[in-house]
Short mmCIF file of C-alpha atoms in Angstrom, two decimals:
data_model
loop_
_atom_site.label_atom_id
_atom_site.label_comp_id
_atom_site.label_asym_id
_atom_site.label_seq_id
_atom_site.Cartn_x
_atom_site.Cartn_y
_atom_site.Cartn_z
CA UNK A 235 104.33 -192.77 174.91
CA UNK A 236 101.26 -194.12 176.05
CA UNK A 237 98.94 -196.25 173.87
CA UNK A 238 95.37 -195.11 172.55
CA UNK A 239 92.85 -197.31 171.82
CA UNK A 240 92.45 -198.52 168.47
CA UNK A 241 89.34 -198.27 166.02
CA UNK A 242 90.05 -200.70 163.43
CA UNK A 243 87.32 -199.09 161.06
CA UNK A 244 89.17 -195.83 161.38
CA UNK A 245 92.31 -197.33 159.96
CA UNK A 246 90.41 -198.98 157.39
CA UNK A 247 89.05 -195.61 156.44
CA UNK A 248 92.33 -193.89 155.89
CA UNK A 249 93.25 -193.50 152.21
CA UNK A 250 96.19 -191.95 150.30
CA UNK A 251 95.90 -190.13 147.52
CA UNK A 252 99.01 -190.80 145.40
CA UNK A 253 98.94 -188.26 143.17
CA UNK A 254 99.13 -185.30 146.03
CA UNK A 255 102.15 -187.46 147.67
CA UNK A 256 104.08 -187.14 144.34
CA UNK A 257 102.96 -183.54 143.98
CA UNK A 258 104.76 -182.69 147.58
CA UNK A 259 107.65 -184.43 146.72
CA UNK A 260 107.41 -182.32 143.34
CA UNK A 261 107.66 -179.27 145.17
CA UNK A 262 110.51 -179.88 147.84
CA UNK A 263 112.62 -176.54 148.13
CA UNK A 264 116.20 -176.87 149.68
CA UNK A 265 116.85 -174.50 152.46
CA UNK A 266 118.33 -171.58 151.89
CA UNK A 267 121.38 -171.94 154.49
CA UNK A 268 123.03 -175.24 153.29
CA UNK A 269 125.71 -175.61 155.57
CA UNK A 270 123.28 -174.91 158.54
CA UNK A 271 120.88 -177.43 157.33
CA UNK A 272 124.03 -180.15 156.80
CA UNK A 273 124.75 -179.27 160.47
CA UNK A 274 121.57 -179.89 161.60
CA UNK A 275 121.88 -183.45 159.75
CA UNK A 276 124.82 -184.19 161.58
CA UNK A 277 123.18 -183.44 165.03
CA UNK A 278 119.99 -185.80 164.22
CA UNK A 279 121.88 -188.64 163.02
CA UNK A 280 121.87 -192.08 164.60
CA UNK A 281 125.49 -193.20 163.57
CA UNK A 282 124.83 -197.15 162.62
CA UNK A 283 126.80 -200.23 162.31
CA UNK A 284 124.60 -203.27 161.97
CA UNK A 285 126.89 -205.73 160.41
CA UNK A 286 127.50 -209.53 161.13
CA UNK A 287 131.20 -209.00 161.68
CA UNK A 288 131.05 -206.12 164.08
CA UNK A 289 133.57 -205.96 166.51
CA UNK A 290 134.13 -203.93 170.02
CA UNK A 291 136.62 -202.30 168.29
CA UNK A 292 134.52 -200.88 165.48
CA UNK A 293 131.84 -199.82 167.96
CA UNK A 294 134.32 -197.58 169.75
CA UNK A 295 135.55 -195.97 166.67
CA UNK A 296 131.84 -195.28 165.72
CA UNK A 297 131.42 -193.55 169.01
CA UNK A 298 134.88 -191.55 168.73
CA UNK A 299 132.92 -190.33 165.42
CA UNK A 300 129.80 -189.79 167.47
CA UNK A 301 131.23 -187.33 170.24
CA UNK A 302 133.50 -185.42 167.27
CA UNK A 303 131.51 -186.02 163.69
CA UNK A 304 133.06 -182.62 162.44
CA UNK A 305 136.80 -181.59 162.80
CA UNK A 306 135.77 -177.83 162.49
CA UNK A 307 133.12 -177.91 165.08
CA UNK A 308 134.23 -178.81 168.82
CA UNK A 309 130.56 -179.02 170.19
CA UNK A 310 128.44 -181.02 167.63
CA UNK A 311 127.50 -184.47 168.15
CA UNK A 312 125.54 -186.91 166.41
CA UNK A 313 121.74 -187.77 168.52
CA UNK A 314 123.05 -191.10 169.34
CA UNK A 315 124.67 -194.29 168.16
CA UNK A 316 122.73 -197.56 166.68
CA UNK A 317 124.01 -200.95 167.31
CA UNK A 318 122.93 -204.52 167.71
CA UNK A 319 122.23 -205.76 171.64
CA UNK A 320 125.69 -207.40 172.06
CA UNK A 321 127.67 -204.24 171.48
CA UNK A 322 125.34 -201.94 173.80
CA UNK A 323 127.70 -202.46 176.61
CA UNK A 324 130.58 -201.16 174.27
CA UNK A 325 128.88 -198.39 173.24
CA UNK A 326 127.44 -197.17 176.38
CA UNK A 327 131.14 -197.23 177.98
CA UNK A 328 132.62 -195.41 174.76
CA UNK A 329 130.18 -192.74 175.28
CA UNK A 330 130.43 -192.16 178.96
CA UNK A 331 130.41 -188.75 180.08
CA UNK A 332 128.33 -187.63 176.92
CA UNK A 333 124.42 -186.90 176.51
CA UNK A 334 124.67 -189.22 173.42
CA UNK A 335 122.09 -192.08 173.95
CA UNK A 336 123.01 -196.02 172.89
CA UNK A 337 120.08 -197.23 170.20
CA UNK A 338 119.86 -201.06 169.99
CA UNK A 339 117.84 -202.73 167.19
CA UNK A 340 115.47 -205.52 168.51
CA UNK A 341 111.98 -207.09 168.27
CA UNK A 342 113.51 -210.06 165.71
CA UNK A 343 115.35 -207.48 163.65
CA UNK A 344 115.14 -207.08 160.29
CA UNK A 345 112.26 -209.16 159.51
CA UNK A 346 110.01 -209.56 163.03
CA UNK A 347 109.57 -213.00 162.53
CA UNK A 348 110.54 -214.62 165.66
CA UNK A 349 108.35 -215.45 168.24
CA UNK A 350 106.35 -212.98 169.89
CA UNK A 351 107.91 -213.46 173.56
CA UNK A 352 111.27 -213.89 171.71
CA UNK A 353 111.09 -210.36 170.43
CA UNK A 354 109.65 -208.93 173.80
CA UNK A 355 112.78 -210.44 175.43
CA UNK A 356 115.20 -208.85 173.44
CA UNK A 357 113.62 -205.42 173.83
CA UNK A 358 113.75 -206.24 177.94
CA UNK A 359 117.40 -207.45 177.59
CA UNK A 360 118.69 -204.34 175.91
CA UNK A 361 116.79 -201.93 178.05
CA UNK A 362 118.26 -203.65 181.08
CA UNK A 363 121.82 -203.53 179.29
CA UNK A 364 121.32 -199.55 179.22
CA UNK A 365 120.11 -198.83 175.62
CA UNK A 366 118.22 -195.91 175.82
CA UNK A 367 116.46 -196.02 172.59
CA UNK A 368 114.90 -199.17 170.87
CA UNK A 369 114.23 -199.18 167.35
CA UNK A 370 111.92 -202.20 166.79
CA UNK A 371 110.69 -203.55 163.22
CA UNK A 372 106.98 -204.67 163.02
CA UNK A 373 105.62 -207.76 161.56
CA UNK A 374 105.03 -206.70 157.83
CA UNK A 375 102.71 -209.74 157.52
CA UNK A 376 100.32 -208.02 160.16
CA UNK A 377 100.27 -204.95 157.73
CA UNK A 378 99.77 -206.63 154.30
CA UNK A 379 96.79 -208.76 155.67
CA UNK A 380 95.25 -205.76 157.12
CA UNK A 381 95.30 -207.43 160.83
CA UNK A 382 95.41 -204.27 162.45
CA UNK A 383 94.52 -205.54 165.74
CA UNK A 384 97.48 -207.73 165.85
CA UNK A 385 99.94 -205.18 164.58
CA UNK A 386 98.85 -202.59 167.35
CA UNK A 387 98.53 -205.31 170.43
CA UNK A 388 102.09 -206.28 169.26
CA UNK A 389 103.44 -202.65 168.93
CA UNK A 390 101.76 -201.83 172.67
CA UNK A 391 103.64 -205.08 173.93
CA UNK A 392 106.86 -203.74 172.65
CA UNK A 393 106.08 -200.21 174.03
CA UNK A 394 105.53 -201.69 177.42
CA UNK A 395 108.64 -203.82 177.20
CA UNK A 396 110.63 -200.59 176.57
CA UNK A 397 109.89 -198.99 179.84
CA UNK A 398 111.22 -195.62 179.48
CA UNK A 399 113.61 -196.10 176.60
CA UNK A 400 112.00 -194.24 173.38
CA UNK A 401 110.50 -197.04 171.16
CA UNK A 402 111.15 -196.37 167.37
CA UNK A 403 109.05 -198.59 165.27
CA UNK A 404 110.47 -199.74 161.90
CA UNK A 405 107.65 -200.10 159.11
CA UNK A 406 109.72 -201.43 156.44
CA UNK A 407 107.93 -199.22 153.45
CA UNK A 408 109.60 -201.08 150.76
CA UNK A 409 107.80 -204.25 151.76
CA UNK A 410 104.09 -202.76 152.43
CA UNK A 411 103.14 -202.38 149.08
CA UNK A 412 101.67 -199.03 148.72
CA UNK A 413 101.05 -195.62 149.97
CA UNK A 414 97.63 -196.39 151.80
CA UNK A 415 99.23 -199.25 153.71
CA UNK A 416 102.22 -197.11 154.80
CA UNK A 417 99.93 -194.72 156.53
CA UNK A 418 97.69 -196.91 158.13
CA UNK A 419 100.66 -199.16 159.66
CA UNK A 420 102.44 -195.39 160.56
CA UNK A 421 98.63 -194.65 162.18
CA UNK A 422 98.54 -198.00 164.07
CA UNK A 423 102.24 -198.07 165.81
CA UNK A 424 101.52 -194.34 166.82
CA UNK A 425 98.23 -195.17 168.66
CA UNK A 426 100.15 -198.26 169.99
CA UNK A 427 102.84 -196.06 171.57
CA UNK A 428 105.55 -195.43 169.03
CA UNK A 429 107.65 -192.27 169.84
CA UNK A 430 109.09 -192.47 166.24
CA UNK A 431 108.08 -193.86 163.04
CA UNK A 432 111.04 -195.08 160.78
CA UNK A 433 111.11 -196.27 157.15
CA UNK A 434 113.10 -198.92 156.83
CA UNK A 435 115.75 -201.12 158.53
CA UNK A 436 118.26 -200.84 155.80
CA UNK A 437 118.24 -204.14 154.62
CA UNK A 438 115.09 -204.54 152.14
CA UNK A 439 115.36 -204.39 148.82
CA UNK A 440 113.91 -200.69 148.90
CA UNK A 441 114.44 -198.75 151.74
CA UNK A 442 113.85 -194.88 152.66
CA UNK A 443 112.47 -193.42 149.62
CA UNK A 444 110.78 -189.56 149.76
CA UNK A 445 107.46 -190.63 148.90
CA UNK A 446 107.24 -193.26 151.64
CA UNK A 447 108.26 -190.45 154.02
CA UNK A 448 105.84 -187.87 152.51
CA UNK A 449 103.31 -190.24 153.52
CA UNK A 450 104.65 -190.86 156.88
CA UNK A 451 105.04 -186.92 157.32
CA UNK A 452 101.35 -186.55 156.60
CA UNK A 453 100.20 -189.33 158.96
CA UNK A 454 102.35 -187.98 161.64
CA UNK A 455 100.56 -184.33 160.87
CA UNK A 456 97.21 -186.11 161.17
CA UNK A 457 97.77 -188.05 164.10
CA UNK A 458 99.03 -184.91 165.79
CA UNK A 459 96.09 -182.71 165.03
CA UNK A 460 94.26 -185.51 166.54
CA UNK A 461 95.84 -186.28 169.68
CA UNK A 462 98.15 -183.28 170.28
CA UNK A 463 101.07 -185.63 170.03
CA UNK A 464 104.44 -185.13 168.39
CA UNK A 465 105.59 -188.56 167.00
CA UNK A 466 109.21 -188.31 165.57
CA UNK A 467 110.15 -189.51 161.78
CA UNK A 468 113.65 -191.33 161.00
CA UNK A 469 114.22 -192.25 157.35
CA UNK A 470 116.62 -194.81 157.21
CA UNK A 471 118.78 -197.05 154.46
CA UNK A 472 120.30 -195.73 151.24
CA UNK A 473 120.71 -192.31 152.36
CA UNK A 474 124.39 -191.60 151.66
CA UNK A 475 125.03 -187.88 150.44
CA UNK A 476 124.66 -184.75 151.61
CA UNK A 477 122.33 -183.90 149.03
CA UNK A 478 119.89 -186.88 149.48
CA UNK A 479 120.02 -185.50 153.41
CA UNK A 480 118.92 -181.87 152.24
CA UNK A 481 115.84 -182.95 150.29
CA UNK A 482 114.90 -185.01 153.66
CA UNK A 483 115.00 -181.73 155.54
CA UNK A 484 113.18 -179.82 152.88
CA UNK A 485 110.31 -182.51 153.37
CA UNK A 486 110.19 -182.63 156.55
CA UNK A 487 110.02 -178.66 156.84
CA UNK A 488 107.71 -178.46 154.10
CA UNK A 489 105.38 -181.23 155.50
CA UNK A 490 105.63 -180.94 159.29
CA UNK A 491 107.42 -177.49 159.83
CA UNK A 492 110.64 -176.40 161.61
CA UNK A 493 109.33 -177.74 164.63
CA UNK A 494 110.28 -181.19 164.11
CA UNK A 495 113.56 -180.54 162.93
CA UNK A 496 115.47 -181.45 166.34
CA UNK A 497 116.85 -184.64 167.48
CA UNK A 498 113.80 -185.16 169.84
CA UNK A 499 111.77 -185.50 166.29
CA UNK A 500 113.86 -186.36 163.46
CA UNK A 501 116.63 -188.85 162.83
CA UNK A 502 118.84 -190.28 160.26
CA UNK A 503 119.72 -193.54 160.13
CA UNK A 504 123.08 -193.47 158.49
CA UNK A 505 126.60 -195.24 158.30
CA UNK A 506 127.95 -193.53 155.15
CA UNK A 507 126.28 -189.82 155.52
CA UNK A 508 128.45 -188.67 158.04
CA UNK A 509 131.65 -188.80 155.57
CA UNK A 510 130.11 -187.30 152.57
CA UNK A 511 128.60 -184.35 155.07
CA UNK A 512 131.82 -183.76 156.62
CA UNK A 513 133.70 -183.48 152.98
CA UNK A 514 130.98 -180.96 152.21
CA UNK A 515 131.37 -178.84 155.07
CA UNK A 516 135.66 -179.05 155.42
#
């Protein structure tokens, strides 16, 4: 997705009604077909391992699960497998012959504080290694200081480095402080060319929350109304149960509509969620 010019004054004009967000979360109604929604959750899952002790064998086992996540459904797969750069070749080999893409976290993940040239080089290396999706992390300080041009310039540079790979921009919403800052950062990342905006790295003290997700979804809805572009949404971090997944799906359905409920526009970042869903569907 190409970037569009940034208007910092328009960013500063964005305001979020916190009460409206609370009301939106309170209004969530689960879908009528729970089993169908749980299968949808699996199909939209970025099955993830991002541990310091990751090994090739662990990644191969994860890819085996991605290829056949439910014992009673031979067709269903997860949306992607997400790993660190060093594990991209292993994941690609293990997923050979499937349509499951490999996603790599990058840009100084999880803190985003390494030099810009290093973060760009990380992206380029993962793309060169074969990663089809890149999950970048923003430098939170730019958003916290309201330095929207700096945030835009960095994310636009990441977008260029990604080339044809899809780029998911991680906001780390638990560190952004308030709903208005989350909404502004969401808009800036979308304007800079993000294909997805993502709540969290999974390594913050506060990760994916429904209120932060509702703010981001409304930013996506507004951006679509302004530009006609469909930007995806990915909650990640702490989503470990089937009931939580159902809440997120219901919120997407409420705020963005069924058109967003497909892997091209909705993902879960998850390492434990699949176990609970598989148990529910057994």
